[in-house]
Short mmCIF file of C-alpha atoms in Angstrom, two decimals:
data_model
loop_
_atom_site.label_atom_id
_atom_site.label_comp_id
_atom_site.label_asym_id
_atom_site.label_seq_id
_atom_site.Cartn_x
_atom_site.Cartn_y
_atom_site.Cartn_z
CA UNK A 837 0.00 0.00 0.00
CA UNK A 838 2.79 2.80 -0.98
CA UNK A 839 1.89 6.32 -1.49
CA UNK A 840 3.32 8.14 -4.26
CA UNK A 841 2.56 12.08 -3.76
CA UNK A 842 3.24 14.25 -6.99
CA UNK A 843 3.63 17.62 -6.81
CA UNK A 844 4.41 20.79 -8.81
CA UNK A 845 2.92 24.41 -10.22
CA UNK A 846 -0.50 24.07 -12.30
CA UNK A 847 0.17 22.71 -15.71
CA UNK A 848 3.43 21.48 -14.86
CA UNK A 849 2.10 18.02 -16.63
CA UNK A 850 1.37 16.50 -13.19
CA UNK A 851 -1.87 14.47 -14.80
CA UNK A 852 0.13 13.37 -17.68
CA UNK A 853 2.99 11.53 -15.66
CA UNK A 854 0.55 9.59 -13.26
CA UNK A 855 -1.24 8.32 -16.29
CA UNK A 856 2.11 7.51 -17.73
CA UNK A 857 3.25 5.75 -13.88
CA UNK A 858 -0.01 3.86 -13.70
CA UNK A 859 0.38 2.71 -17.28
CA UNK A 860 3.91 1.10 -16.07
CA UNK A 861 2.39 -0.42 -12.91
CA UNK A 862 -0.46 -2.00 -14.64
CA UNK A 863 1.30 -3.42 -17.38
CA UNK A 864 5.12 -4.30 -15.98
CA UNK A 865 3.94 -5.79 -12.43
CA UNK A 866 -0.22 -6.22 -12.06
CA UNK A 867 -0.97 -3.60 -10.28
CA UNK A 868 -3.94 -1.45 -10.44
CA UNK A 869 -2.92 1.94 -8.95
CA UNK A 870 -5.53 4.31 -7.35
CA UNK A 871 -5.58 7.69 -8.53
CA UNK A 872 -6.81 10.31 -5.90
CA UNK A 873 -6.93 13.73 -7.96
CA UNK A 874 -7.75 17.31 -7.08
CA UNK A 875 -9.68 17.52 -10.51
CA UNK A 876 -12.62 15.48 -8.85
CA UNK A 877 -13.40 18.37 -6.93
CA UNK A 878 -12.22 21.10 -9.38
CA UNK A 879 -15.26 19.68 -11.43
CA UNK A 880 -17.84 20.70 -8.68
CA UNK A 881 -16.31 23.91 -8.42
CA UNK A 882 -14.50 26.34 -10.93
CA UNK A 883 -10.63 26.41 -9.56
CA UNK A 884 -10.48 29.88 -9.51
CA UNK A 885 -13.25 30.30 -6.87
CA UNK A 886 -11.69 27.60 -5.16
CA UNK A 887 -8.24 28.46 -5.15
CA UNK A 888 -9.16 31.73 -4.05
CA UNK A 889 -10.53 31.19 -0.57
CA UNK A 890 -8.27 29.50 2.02
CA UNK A 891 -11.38 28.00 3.77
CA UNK A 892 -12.97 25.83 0.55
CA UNK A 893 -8.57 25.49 0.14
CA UNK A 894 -8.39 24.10 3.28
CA UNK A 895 -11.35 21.58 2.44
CA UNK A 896 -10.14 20.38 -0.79
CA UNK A 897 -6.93 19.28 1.11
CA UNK A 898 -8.69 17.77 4.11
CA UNK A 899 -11.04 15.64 1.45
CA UNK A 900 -7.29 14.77 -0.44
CA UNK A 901 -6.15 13.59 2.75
CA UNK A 902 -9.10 11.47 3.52
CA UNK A 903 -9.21 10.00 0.64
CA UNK A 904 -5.29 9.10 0.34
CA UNK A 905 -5.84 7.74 4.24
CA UNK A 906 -9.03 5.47 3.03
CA UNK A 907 -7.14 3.73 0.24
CA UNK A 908 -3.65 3.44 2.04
CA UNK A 909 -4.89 -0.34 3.06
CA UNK A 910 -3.94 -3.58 1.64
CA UNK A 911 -2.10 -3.86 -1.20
CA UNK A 912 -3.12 -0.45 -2.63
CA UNK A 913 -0.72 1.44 -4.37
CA UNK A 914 -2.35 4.68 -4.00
CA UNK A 915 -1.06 8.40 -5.99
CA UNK A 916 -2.29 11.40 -5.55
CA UNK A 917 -2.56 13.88 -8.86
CA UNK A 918 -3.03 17.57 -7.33
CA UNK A 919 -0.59 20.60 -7.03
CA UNK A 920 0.68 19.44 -3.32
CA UNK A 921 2.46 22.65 -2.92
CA UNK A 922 2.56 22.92 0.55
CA UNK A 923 5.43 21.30 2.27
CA UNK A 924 3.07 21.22 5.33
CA UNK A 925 0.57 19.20 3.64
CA UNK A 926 3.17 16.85 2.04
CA UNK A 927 4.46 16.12 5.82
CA UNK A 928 0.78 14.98 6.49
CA UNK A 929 0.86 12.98 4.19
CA UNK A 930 4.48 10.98 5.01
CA UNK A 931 2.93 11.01 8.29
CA UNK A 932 -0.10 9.23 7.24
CA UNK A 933 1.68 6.49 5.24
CA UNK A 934 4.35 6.22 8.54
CA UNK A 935 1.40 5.35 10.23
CA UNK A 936 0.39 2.94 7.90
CA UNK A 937 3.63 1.13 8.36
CA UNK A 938 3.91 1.51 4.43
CA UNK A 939 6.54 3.42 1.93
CA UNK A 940 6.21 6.41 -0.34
CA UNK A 941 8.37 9.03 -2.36
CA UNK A 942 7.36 12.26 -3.90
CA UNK A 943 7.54 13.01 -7.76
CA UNK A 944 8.21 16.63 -8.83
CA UNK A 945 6.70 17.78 -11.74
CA UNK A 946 8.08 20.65 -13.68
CA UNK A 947 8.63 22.85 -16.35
CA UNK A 948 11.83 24.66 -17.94
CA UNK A 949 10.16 27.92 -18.23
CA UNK A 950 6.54 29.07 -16.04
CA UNK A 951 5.49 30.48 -19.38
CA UNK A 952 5.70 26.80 -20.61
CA UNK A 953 2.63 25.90 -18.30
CA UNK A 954 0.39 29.24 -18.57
CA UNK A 955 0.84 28.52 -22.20
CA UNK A 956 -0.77 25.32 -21.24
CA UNK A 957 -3.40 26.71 -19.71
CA UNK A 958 -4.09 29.68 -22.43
CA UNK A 959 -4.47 26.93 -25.12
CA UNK A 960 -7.17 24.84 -22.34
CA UNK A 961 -9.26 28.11 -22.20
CA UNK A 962 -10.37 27.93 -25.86
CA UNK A 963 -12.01 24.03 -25.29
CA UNK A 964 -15.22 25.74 -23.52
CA UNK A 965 -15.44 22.37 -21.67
CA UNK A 966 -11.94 22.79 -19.72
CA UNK A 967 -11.27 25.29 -16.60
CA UNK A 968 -8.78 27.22 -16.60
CA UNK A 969 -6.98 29.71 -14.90
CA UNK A 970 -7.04 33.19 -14.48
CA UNK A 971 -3.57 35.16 -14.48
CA UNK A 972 -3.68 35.81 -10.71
CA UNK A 973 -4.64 32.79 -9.46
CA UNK A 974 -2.39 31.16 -11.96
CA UNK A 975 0.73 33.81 -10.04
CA UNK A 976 -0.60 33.14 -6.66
CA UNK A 977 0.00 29.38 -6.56
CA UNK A 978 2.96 29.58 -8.75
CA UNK A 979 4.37 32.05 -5.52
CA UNK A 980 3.67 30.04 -2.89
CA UNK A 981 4.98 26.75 -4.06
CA UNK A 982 7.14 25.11 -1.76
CA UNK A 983 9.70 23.24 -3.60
CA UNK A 984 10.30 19.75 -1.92
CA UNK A 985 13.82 18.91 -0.40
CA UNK A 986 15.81 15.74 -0.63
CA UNK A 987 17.15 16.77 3.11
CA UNK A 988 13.26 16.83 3.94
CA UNK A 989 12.64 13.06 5.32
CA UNK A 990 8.75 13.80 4.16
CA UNK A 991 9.83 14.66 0.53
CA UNK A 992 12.29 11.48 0.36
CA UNK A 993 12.92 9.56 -1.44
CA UNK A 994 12.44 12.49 -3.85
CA UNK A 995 12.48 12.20 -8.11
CA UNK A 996 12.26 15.31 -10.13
CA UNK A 997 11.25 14.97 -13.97
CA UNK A 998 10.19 17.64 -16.44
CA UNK A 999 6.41 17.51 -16.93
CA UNK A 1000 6.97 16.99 -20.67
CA UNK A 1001 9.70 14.34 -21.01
CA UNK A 1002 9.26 10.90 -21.99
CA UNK A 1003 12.36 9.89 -19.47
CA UNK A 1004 10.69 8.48 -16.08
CA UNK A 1005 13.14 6.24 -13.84
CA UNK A 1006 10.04 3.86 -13.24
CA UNK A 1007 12.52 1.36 -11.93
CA UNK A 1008 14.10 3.52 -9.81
CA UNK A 1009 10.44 4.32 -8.30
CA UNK A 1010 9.31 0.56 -8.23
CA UNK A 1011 12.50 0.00 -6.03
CA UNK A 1012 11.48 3.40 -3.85
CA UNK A 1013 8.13 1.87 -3.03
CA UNK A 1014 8.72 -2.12 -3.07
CA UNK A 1015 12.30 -2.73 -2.14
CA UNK A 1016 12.96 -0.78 0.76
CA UNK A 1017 11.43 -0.68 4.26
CA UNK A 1018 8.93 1.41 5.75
CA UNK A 1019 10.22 3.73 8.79
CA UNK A 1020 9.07 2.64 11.70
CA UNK A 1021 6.24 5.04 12.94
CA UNK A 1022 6.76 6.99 16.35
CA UNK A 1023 4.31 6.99 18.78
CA UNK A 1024 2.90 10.41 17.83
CA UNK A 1025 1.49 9.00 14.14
CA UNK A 1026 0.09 5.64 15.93
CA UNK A 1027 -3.43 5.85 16.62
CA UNK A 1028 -4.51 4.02 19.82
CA UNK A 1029 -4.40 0.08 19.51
CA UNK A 1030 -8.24 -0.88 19.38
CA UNK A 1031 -9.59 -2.79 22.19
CA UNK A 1032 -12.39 -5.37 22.04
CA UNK A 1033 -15.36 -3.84 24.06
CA UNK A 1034 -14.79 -6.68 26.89
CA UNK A 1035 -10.73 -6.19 27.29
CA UNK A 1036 -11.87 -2.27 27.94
CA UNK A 1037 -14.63 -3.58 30.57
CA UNK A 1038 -11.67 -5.67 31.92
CA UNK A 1039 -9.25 -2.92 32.03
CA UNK A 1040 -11.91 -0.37 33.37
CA UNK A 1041 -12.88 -2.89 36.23
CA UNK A 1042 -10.08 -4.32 37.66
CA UNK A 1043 -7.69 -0.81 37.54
CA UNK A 1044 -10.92 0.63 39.42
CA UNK A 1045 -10.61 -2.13 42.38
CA UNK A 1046 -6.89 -1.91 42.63
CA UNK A 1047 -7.64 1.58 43.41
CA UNK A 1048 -10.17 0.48 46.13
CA UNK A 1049 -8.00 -1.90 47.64
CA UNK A 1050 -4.83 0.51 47.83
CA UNK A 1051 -7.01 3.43 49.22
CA UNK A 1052 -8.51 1.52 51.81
CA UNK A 1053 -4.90 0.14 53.10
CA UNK A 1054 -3.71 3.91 53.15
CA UNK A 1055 -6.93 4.72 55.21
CA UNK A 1056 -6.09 2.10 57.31
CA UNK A 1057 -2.06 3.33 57.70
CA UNK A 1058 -0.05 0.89 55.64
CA UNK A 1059 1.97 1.86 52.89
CA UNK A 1060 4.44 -0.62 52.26
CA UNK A 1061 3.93 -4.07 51.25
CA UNK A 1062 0.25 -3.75 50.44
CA UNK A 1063 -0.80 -6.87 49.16
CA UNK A 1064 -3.76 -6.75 46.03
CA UNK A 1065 -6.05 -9.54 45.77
CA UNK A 1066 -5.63 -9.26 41.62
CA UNK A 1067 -1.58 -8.33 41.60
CA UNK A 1068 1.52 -10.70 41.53
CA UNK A 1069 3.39 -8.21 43.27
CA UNK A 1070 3.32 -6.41 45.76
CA UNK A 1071 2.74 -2.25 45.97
CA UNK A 1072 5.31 0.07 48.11
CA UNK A 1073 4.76 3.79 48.58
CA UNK A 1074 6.90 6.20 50.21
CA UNK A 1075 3.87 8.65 50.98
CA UNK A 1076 0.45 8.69 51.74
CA UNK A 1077 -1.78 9.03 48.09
CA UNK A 1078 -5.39 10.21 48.47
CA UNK A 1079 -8.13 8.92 45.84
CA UNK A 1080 -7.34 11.64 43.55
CA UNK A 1081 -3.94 11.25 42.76
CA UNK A 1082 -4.69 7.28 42.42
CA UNK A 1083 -7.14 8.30 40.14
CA UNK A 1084 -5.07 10.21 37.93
CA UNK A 1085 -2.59 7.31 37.85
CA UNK A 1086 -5.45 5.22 36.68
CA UNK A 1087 -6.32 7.40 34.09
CA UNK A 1088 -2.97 7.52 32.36
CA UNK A 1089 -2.50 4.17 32.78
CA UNK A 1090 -5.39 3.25 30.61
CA UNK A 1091 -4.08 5.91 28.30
CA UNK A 1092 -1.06 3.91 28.30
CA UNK A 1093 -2.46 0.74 27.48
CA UNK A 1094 -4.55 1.53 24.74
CA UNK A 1095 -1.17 2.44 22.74
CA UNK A 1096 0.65 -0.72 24.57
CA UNK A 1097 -2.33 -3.77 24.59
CA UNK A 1098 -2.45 -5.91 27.12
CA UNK A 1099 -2.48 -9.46 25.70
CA UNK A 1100 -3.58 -11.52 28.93
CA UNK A 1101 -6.40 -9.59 31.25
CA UNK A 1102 -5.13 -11.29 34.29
CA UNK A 1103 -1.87 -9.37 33.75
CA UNK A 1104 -3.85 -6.07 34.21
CA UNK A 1105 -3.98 -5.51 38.41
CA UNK A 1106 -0.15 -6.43 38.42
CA UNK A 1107 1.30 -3.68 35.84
CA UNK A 1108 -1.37 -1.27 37.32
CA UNK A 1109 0.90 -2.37 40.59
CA UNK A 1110 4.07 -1.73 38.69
CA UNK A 1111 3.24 1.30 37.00
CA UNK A 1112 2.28 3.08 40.58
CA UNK A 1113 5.27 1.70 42.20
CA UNK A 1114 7.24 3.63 39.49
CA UNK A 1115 5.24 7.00 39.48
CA UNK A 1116 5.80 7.16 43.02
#
């Protein structure tokens, strides 16, 4: 399921070389590539009006992102055809397929000359059934392109290839997306581990009755060697904790958990007993 995320100025011949990369995919190793591409929702509304406020902007990325993120499963191979031009956006997007545990590179798309790709666009504005640009929006997102970097780990592996040549290093893609390994994803692009409904009862239950059976022994004056009914080991605490501050432990606890799954339930009251032995 790699991602491959093209990018460049409008016209640049972005459309062109996907249809060209899914042409090689299908025919030199089976594959049937998804194509996500901005011009599904530049045919609701005209780009111009689009590309000129940052909120319906904002949306048209959001429903890119979405989109990539929905297809990123199995053995997708999923591109996505739009301008990309924010290196913000581009990070999103090697954070998404980091998450995914899967690989991707970023193609840029472009031209010799900027008048090469308004000249483009001049010659789409006489078929009545193509949208074009105007001049300024046409400027605008020429401006604030953000070139990708090869020092940028979100635009790497990076190839650049002009928009009108017949000379893509396919092979040198394949081996981008198929014979390398995925980065391993940090903690901050995992979502939380899903829980069956009954290991979350489980966990709920038996954290909340640890906490009953260690607040009662501190009521009671005994802090060290508190024995739970549900823990292997034993619990040890150099102070006196009200309900509260057990509470809290709970809470991160579980918060813990759902990133790091408990395989075996009965494991749960005895690393509830570790981890408050450590936070105290």
């Amino acid at each position: 399921m790699p991602l491959i995320v093209m990018c460049g100025i409008p016209l640049s011949g972005k459309t062109y070389q996907t249809n060209r990369l899914k042409e090689y995919f299908e025919e030199k190793h089976n594959l049937k590539p998804i194509i996500i591409s901005s011009d599904t929702k530049l045919k609701e509304i005209k780009r111009n009006v689009l590309f000129g406020d940052s909120k319906m902007e904002r949306e048209l990325r959001g429903w890119l992102k979405s989109e990539v993120e929905r297809h990123l499963v199995a053995d997708n191979l999923v591109v996505l055809d739009a301008n990309n031009y924010i290196k913000g956006f581009r990070y999103e997007l090697y954070c998404s397929s980091k998450e995914r545990k899967t690989t991707h590179c970023v193609i840029e798309v472009v031209v010799t000359d900027e008048d090469i790709a308004w000249k483009r666009n001049i010659d789409s504005a006489e078929d009545p059934s193509l949208d074009s640009y105007d001049r300024q929006t046409f400027d605008a997102l020429v401006q604030r392109y953000e070139k990708p970097q090869t020092t940028s780990r979100w635009d790497s592996p990076l190839f650049v290839i002009d928009g009108s040549s017949h000379d893509m290093p396919f092979d040198d893609i394949n081996a981008a997306l198929y014979q390398r390994q995925a980065p391993k994803p940090n903690l901050s692009t995992q979502s939380p581990a899903l829980s069956s409904t009954n290991c979350l009862y489980e966990l709920d239950s038996k954290t909340q009755q640890v906490v009953r059976d260690v607040h009662k022994c501190i009521q009671s004056g005994q802090l060290k060697n508190i024995v739970i009914p549900d823990s292997r080991q034993t619990l040890n605490l150099n102070k006196s904790l009200s309900a509260a501050e057990l509470n809290k432990m709970r809470r991160l606890f579980i918060s813990y958990t759902k990133l790091h799954p408990i395989s075996d339930d009965q494991m749960i009251g005895t690393l509830f007993v570790q981890f408050i032995n450590k936070s105290v």
